[in-house]
Coordinates of C-alpha atoms in Angstrom, one line a residue:
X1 CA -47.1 10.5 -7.4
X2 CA -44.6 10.9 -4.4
X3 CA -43.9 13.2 -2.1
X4 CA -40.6 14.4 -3.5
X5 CA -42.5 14.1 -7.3
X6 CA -45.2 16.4 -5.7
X7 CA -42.7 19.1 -4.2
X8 CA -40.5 19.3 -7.5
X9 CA -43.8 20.2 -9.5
X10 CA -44.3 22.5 -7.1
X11 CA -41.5 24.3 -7.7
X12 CA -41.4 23.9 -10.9
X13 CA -44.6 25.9 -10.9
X14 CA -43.5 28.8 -9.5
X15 CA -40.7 30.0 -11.4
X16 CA -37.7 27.9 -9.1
X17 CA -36.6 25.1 -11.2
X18 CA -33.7 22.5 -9.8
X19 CA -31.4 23.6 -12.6
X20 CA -28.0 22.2 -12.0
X21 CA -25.7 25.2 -12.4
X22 CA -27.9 26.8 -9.1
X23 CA -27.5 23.5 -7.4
X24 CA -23.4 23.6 -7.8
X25 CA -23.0 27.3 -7.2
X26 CA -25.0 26.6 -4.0
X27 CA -22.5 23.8 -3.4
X28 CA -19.1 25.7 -4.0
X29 CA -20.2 29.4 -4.1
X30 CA -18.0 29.5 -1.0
X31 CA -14.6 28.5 -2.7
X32 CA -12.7 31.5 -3.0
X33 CA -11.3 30.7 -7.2
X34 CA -13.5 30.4 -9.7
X35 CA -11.4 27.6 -11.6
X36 CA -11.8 25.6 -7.9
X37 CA -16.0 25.8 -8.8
X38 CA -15.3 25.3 -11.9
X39 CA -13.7 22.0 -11.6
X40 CA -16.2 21.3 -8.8
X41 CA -19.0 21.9 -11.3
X42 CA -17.2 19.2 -13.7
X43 CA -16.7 16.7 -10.9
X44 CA -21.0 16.3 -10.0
X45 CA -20.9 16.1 -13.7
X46 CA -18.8 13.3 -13.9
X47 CA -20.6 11.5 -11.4
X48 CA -23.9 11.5 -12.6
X49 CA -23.2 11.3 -16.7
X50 CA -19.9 9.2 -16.8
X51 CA -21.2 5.6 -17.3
X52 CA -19.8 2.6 -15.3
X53 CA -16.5 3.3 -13.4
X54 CA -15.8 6.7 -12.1
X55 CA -12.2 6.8 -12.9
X56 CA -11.1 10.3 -12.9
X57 CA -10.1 9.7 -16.7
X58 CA -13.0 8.5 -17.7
X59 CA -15.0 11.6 -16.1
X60 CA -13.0 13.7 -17.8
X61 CA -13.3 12.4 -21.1
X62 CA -16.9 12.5 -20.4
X63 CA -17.4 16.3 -19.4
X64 CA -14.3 18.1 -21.5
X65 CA -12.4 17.9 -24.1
X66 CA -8.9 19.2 -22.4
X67 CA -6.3 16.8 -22.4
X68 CA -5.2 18.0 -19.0
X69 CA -9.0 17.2 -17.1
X70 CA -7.9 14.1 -15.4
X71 CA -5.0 15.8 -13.8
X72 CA -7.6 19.2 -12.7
X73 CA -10.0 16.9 -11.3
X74 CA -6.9 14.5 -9.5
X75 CA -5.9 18.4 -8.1
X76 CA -9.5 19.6 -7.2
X77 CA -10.4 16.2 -5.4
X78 CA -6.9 15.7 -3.4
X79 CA -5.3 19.1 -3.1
X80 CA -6.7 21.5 -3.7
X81 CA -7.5 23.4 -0.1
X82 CA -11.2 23.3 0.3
X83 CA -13.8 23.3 3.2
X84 CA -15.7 19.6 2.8
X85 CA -17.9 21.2 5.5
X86 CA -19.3 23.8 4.4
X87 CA -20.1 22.1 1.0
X88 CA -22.2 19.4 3.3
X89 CA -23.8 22.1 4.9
X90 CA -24.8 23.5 2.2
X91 CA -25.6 20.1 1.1
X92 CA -28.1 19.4 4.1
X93 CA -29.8 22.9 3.2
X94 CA -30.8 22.3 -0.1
X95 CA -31.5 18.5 0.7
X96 CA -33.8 19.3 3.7
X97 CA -36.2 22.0 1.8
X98 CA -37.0 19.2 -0.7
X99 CA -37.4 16.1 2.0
X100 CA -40.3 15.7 4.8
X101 CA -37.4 14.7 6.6
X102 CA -38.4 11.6 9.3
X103 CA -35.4 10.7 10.8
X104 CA -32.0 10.5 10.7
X105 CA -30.4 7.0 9.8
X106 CA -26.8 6.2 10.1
X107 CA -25.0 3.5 8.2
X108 CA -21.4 2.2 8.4
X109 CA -20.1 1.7 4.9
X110 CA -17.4 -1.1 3.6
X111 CA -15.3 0.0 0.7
X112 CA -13.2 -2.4 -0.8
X113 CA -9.7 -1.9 -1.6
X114 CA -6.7 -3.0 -3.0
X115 CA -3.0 -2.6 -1.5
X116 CA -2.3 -1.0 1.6
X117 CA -2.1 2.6 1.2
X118 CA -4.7 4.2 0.8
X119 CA -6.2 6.0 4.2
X120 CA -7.6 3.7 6.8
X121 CA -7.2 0.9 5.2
X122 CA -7.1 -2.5 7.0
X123 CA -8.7 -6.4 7.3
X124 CA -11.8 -6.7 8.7
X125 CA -13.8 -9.4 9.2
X126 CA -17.5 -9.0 7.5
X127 CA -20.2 -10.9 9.4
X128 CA -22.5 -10.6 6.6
X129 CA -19.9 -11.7 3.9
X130 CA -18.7 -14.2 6.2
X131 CA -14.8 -13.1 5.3
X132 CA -12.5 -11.0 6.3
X133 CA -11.7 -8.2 4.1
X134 CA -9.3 -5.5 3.0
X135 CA -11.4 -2.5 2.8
X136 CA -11.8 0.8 4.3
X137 CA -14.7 1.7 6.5
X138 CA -17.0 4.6 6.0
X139 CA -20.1 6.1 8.2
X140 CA -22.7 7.9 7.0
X141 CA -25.6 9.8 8.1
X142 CA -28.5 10.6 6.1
X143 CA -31.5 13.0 5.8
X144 CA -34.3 10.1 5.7
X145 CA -37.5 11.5 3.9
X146 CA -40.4 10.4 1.9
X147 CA -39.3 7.6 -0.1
X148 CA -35.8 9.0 -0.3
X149 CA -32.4 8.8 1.8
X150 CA -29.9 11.5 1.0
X151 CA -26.1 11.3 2.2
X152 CA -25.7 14.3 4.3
X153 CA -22.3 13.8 6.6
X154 CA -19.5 11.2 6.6
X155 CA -16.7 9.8 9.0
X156 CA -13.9 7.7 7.7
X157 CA -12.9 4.9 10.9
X158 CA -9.1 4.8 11.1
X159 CA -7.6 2.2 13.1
X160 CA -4.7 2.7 15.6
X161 CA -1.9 1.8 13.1
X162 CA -2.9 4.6 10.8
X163 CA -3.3 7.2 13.8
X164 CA -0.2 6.1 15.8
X165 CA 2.1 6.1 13.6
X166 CA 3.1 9.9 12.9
X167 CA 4.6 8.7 9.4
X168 CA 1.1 7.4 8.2
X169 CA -0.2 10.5 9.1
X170 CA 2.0 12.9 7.5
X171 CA 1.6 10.6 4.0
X172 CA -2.1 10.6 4.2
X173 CA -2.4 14.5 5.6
X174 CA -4.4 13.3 8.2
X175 CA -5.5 16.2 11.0
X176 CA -4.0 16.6 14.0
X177 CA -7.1 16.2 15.8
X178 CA -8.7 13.0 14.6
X179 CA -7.8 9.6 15.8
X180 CA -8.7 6.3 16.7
X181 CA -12.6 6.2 17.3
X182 CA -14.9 3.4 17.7
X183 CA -17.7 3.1 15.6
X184 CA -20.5 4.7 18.0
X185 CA -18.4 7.6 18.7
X186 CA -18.4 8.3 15.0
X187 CA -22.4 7.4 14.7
X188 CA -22.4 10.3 17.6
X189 CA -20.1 12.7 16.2
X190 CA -22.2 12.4 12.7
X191 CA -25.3 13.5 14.8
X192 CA -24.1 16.1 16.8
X193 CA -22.6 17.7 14.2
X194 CA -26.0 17.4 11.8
X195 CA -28.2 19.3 15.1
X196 CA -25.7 21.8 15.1
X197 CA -27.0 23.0 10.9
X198 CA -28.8 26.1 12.0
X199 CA -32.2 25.7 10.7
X200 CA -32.5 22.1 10.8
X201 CA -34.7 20.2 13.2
X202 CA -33.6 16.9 14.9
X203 CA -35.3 13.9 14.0
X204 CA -34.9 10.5 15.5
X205 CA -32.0 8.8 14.5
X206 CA -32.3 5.4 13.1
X207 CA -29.5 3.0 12.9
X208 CA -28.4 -0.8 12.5
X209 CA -26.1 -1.0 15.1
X210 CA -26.0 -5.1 16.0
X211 CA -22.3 -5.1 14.4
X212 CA -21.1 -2.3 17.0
X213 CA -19.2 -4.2 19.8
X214 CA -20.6 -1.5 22.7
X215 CA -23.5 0.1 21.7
X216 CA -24.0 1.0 25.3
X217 CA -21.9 4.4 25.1
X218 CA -24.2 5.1 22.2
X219 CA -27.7 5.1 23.5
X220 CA -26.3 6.9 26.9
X221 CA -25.1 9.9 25.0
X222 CA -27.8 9.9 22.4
X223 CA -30.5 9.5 25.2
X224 CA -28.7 12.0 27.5
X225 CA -28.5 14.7 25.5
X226 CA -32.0 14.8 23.9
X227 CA -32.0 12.6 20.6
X228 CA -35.1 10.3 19.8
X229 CA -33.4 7.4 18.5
X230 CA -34.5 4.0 17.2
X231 CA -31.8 1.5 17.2
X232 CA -31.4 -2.3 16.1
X233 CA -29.1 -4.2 18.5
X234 CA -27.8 -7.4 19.6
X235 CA -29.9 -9.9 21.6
X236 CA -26.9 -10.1 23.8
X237 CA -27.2 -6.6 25.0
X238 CA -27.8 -6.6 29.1
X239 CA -30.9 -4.6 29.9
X240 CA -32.8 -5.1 33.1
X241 CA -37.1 -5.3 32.8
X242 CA -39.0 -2.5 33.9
X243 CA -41.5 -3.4 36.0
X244 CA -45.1 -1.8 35.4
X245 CA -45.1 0.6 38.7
X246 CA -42.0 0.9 41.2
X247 CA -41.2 -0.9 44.5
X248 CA -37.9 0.7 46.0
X249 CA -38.0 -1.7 49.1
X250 CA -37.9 -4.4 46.4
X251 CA -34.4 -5.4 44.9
X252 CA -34.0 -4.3 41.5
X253 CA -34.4 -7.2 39.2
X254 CA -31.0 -8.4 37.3
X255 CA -30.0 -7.8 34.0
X256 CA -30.7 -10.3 31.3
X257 CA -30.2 -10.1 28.0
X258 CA -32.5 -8.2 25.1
X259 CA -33.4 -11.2 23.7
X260 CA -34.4 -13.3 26.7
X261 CA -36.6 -10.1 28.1
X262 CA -38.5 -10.4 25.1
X263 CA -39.1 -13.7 24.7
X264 CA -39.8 -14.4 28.7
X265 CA -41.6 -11.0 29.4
X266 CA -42.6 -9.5 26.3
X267 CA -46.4 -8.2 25.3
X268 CA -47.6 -9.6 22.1
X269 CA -49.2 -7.4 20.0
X270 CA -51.1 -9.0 16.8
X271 CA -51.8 -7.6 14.0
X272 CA -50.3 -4.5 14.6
X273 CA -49.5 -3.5 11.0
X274 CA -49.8 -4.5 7.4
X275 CA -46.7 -5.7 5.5
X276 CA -45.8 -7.7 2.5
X277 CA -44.7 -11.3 2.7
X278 CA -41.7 -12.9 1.2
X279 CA -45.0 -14.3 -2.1
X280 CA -45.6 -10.8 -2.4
X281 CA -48.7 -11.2 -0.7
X282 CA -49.9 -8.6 2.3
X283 CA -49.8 -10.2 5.7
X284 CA -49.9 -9.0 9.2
X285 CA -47.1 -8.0 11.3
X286 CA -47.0 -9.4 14.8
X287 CA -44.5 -7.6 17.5
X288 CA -43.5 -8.6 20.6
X289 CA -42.2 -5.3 23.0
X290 CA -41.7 -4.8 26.6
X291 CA -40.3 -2.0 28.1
X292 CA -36.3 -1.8 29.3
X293 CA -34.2 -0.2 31.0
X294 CA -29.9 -0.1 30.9
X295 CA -28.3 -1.0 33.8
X296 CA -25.2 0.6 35.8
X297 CA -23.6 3.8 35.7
X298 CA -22.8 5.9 32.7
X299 CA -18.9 6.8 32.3
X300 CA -19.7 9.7 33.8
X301 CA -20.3 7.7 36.8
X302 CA -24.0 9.2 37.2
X303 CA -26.3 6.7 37.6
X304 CA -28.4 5.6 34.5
X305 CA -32.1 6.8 33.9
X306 CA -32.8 5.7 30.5
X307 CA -36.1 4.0 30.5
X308 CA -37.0 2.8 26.7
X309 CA -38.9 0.5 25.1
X310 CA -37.7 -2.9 23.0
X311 CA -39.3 -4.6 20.5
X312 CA -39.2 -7.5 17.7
X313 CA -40.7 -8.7 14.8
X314 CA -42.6 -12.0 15.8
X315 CA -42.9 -14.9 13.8
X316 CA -45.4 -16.7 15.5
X317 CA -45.7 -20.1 13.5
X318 CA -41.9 -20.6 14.0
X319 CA -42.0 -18.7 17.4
X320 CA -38.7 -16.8 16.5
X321 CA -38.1 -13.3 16.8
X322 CA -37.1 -10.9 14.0
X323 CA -34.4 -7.5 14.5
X324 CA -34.3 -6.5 17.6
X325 CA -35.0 -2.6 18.5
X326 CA -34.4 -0.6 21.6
X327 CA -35.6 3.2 21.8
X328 CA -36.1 6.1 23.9
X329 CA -39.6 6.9 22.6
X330 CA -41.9 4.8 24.3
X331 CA -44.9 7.2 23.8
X332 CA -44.8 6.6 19.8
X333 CA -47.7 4.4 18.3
X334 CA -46.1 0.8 17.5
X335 CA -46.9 1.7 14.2
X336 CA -44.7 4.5 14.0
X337 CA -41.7 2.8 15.8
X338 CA -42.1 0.4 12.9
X339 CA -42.3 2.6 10.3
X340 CA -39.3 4.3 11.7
X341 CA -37.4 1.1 12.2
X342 CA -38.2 -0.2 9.0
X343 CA -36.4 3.0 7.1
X344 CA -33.3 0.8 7.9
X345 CA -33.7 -1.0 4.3
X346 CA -33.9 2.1 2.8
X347 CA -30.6 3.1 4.3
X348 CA -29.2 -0.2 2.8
X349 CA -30.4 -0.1 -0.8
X350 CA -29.2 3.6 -1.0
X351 CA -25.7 2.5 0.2
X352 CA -25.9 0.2 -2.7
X353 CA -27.0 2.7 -5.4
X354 CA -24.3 5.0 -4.0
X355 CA -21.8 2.4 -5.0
X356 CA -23.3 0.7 -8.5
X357 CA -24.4 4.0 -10.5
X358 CA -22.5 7.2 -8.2
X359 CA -19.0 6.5 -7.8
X360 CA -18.9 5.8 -4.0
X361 CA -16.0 2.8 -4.8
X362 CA -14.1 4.5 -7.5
X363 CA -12.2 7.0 -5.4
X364 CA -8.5 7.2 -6.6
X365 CA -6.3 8.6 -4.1
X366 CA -4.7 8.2 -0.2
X367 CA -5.5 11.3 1.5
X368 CA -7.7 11.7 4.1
X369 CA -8.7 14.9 2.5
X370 CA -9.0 13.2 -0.8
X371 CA -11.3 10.9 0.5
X372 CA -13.5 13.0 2.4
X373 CA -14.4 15.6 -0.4
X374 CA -14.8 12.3 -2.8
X375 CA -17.4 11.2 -0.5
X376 CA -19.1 14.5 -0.4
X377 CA -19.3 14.9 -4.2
X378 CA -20.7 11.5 -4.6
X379 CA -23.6 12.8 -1.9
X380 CA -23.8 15.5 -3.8
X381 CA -24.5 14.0 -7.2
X382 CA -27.0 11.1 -5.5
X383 CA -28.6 14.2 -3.9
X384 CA -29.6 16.4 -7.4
X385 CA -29.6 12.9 -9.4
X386 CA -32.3 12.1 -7.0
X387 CA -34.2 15.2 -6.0
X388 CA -34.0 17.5 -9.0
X389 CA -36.8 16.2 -10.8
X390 CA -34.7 15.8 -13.5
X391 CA -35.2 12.3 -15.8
X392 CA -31.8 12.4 -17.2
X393 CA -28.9 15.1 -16.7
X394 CA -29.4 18.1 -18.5
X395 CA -26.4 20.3 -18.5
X396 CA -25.7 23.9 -18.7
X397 CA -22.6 25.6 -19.4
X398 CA -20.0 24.7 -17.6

């Protein structure tokens, strides 16, 4: 049995079952009308028994009988004033007591649209589609666990057009604080605000970030102000080797790039780990690592002392290199950098469950607002549909 099968029995045992009602007056006991939990309530339960598309229609049909649902749940998603924020803290609290939390893993998110006007919408060209697109783009952060990933915390990208222009803003409701971003200030944003749940321990953060044009700003703020991290990037990133003891009177080597270090410089280690071959058969996992620093000064204009480690899958009958990871925890086994590293699929396939079975594409509205407290729902609902022990949704009265 799992982890997360071993903990629900657990507290199944003694007396504290995951009953749904408790799990959405956890979520909006902090909304101030009881018709706003209500319809809360009836939204998770939309999300997790409403088959196929999410439509707000079809939801409605699913979990009342009023004729007038559709239009509650249109109000309660898009404008209705309530606190996304506190809902996703809320969120990580019940989330984290049910995980062995590992790590925290981020993932940027493309949602497909139609038109133009819904929030943040624009073309973008995506490299693993091979097309440009007309989506929106989504980053997430999630509490990474045994055998589970659970959508915690969410930032919507918003290109200059939709933050510059004051007509754009005032359609979508967009805050007078947010604006243009690139994606690693997000990915950083998503953390800091995670650390800041009282109660909840950091974890290294994990992340895909070889699409990120500078990742650079990234690993400087991660690494400066104290988070583990673990982080694929491009073999084009500029790192200079770091050589086994120092030599001031010696020029510092020059940068090269990731890819090169580890080919020209890196340690083999075989047979590092067991894994499973594209036959389904186990094999062992070769890595190739050597350790790297980032050269230069930091925008702060303070010189740079990140020392880390990089390393690579190693294919060593077609002498070609796999992902390529950079981190700031040098001291970890290679078997736990892997394991870490390799909680990157999971982050992938939940991103996809999110979107087939939860609702994560069917959001129908423009606000930034809307969108946000969509996105939190949907978290919520993966979360208890994933977590509660429950094999199908059981409900109480609304």
């Amino acid at each position: 049995m799992s982890a997360i099968g071993e903990k629900t029995k657990r507290r199944q045992r003694s007396g504290s079952p995951d009953t749904f009602a408790a799990f959405s007056h956890q979520l909006f006991g902090h909304l101030p009308r009881i018709d706003q939990q209500r319809w809360g309530h009836a939204y998770l339960r939309g999300l997790l028994s409403t088959p196929g598309k999410k439509s707000l229609r079809r939801m409605a049909e699913t979990v009342t009988s009023s004729p007038t649902a559709s239009q509650s749940l249109q109000q309660f998603v898009n404008a209705s004033p309530w606190d996304w924020n506190a809902t996703r803290r809320e969120l990580v609290s019940w989330a984290d007591r049910r995980l062995d939390t590992r790590a925290w893993t981020i993932a940027p998110t493309v949602l497909p649209k139609r038109g133009a006007h819904s929030v943040g919408v624009h073309r973008r060209f995506i490299r693993e589609q091979g097309r440009t697109v007309n989506c929106q783009l989504g980053v997430a952060i999630l509490l990474a666990g045994s055998g589970a990933q659970i959508p915690v915390g969410w930032r919507l990208h918003l290109p200059e057009r939709w933050t510059d222009d004051e007509e754009a803003r005032r359609r979508a409701r967009i805050p007078d604080g947010v604006g243009a971003q690139p994606l690693w200030s997000h990915a950083l944003g998503l953390v800091e605000a995670l650390a800041a749940q009282p109660g909840l321990v950091a974890s290294p953060v994990v992340a895909d970030m070889t699409t990120v044009t500078d990742v650079r700003p990234l690993i400087e703020r991660l690494h400066g102000r104290g988070y583990g991290f673990v982080l694929a990037v491009g073999g084009q990133l500029p790192l200079v080797p770091e050589p086994p003891s120092p030599r001031p009177t010696r020029e510092p080597a020059p940068p090269v790039s990731a890819r090169h270090l580890l080919l020209q410089g890196g340690t083999r280690h075989p047979d590092v780990a067991m894994t499973t071959g594209p036959d389904g058969h186990p094999r062992r996992l070769h890595v190739v690592s050597s350790p790297a620093r980032l050269p230069g000064l930091r925008p702060d204009g303070l010189r740079s002392t990140f020392t880390g480690r990089l390393f690579a899958e190693w294919e060593p009958v077609h002498q070609r290199l796999g992902r390529i990871w950079l981190t700031n925890l040098p001291e970890r086994r290679m078997s736990e950098l892997l394991a870490l590293a390799a909680l990157h699929t999971g982050t992938t396939a939940t991103m996809s469950t999110l979107g087939e079975h939860y609702g994560l594409l069917d959001f129908e509205g423009r606000s930034f607002p809307g969108w946000h407290r969509h996105m939190t729902l949907v978290s919520a609902a993966y979360a208890y549909g994933l977590l509660s022990g429950a094999q199908a949704p059981h409900w109480e009265a609304a």
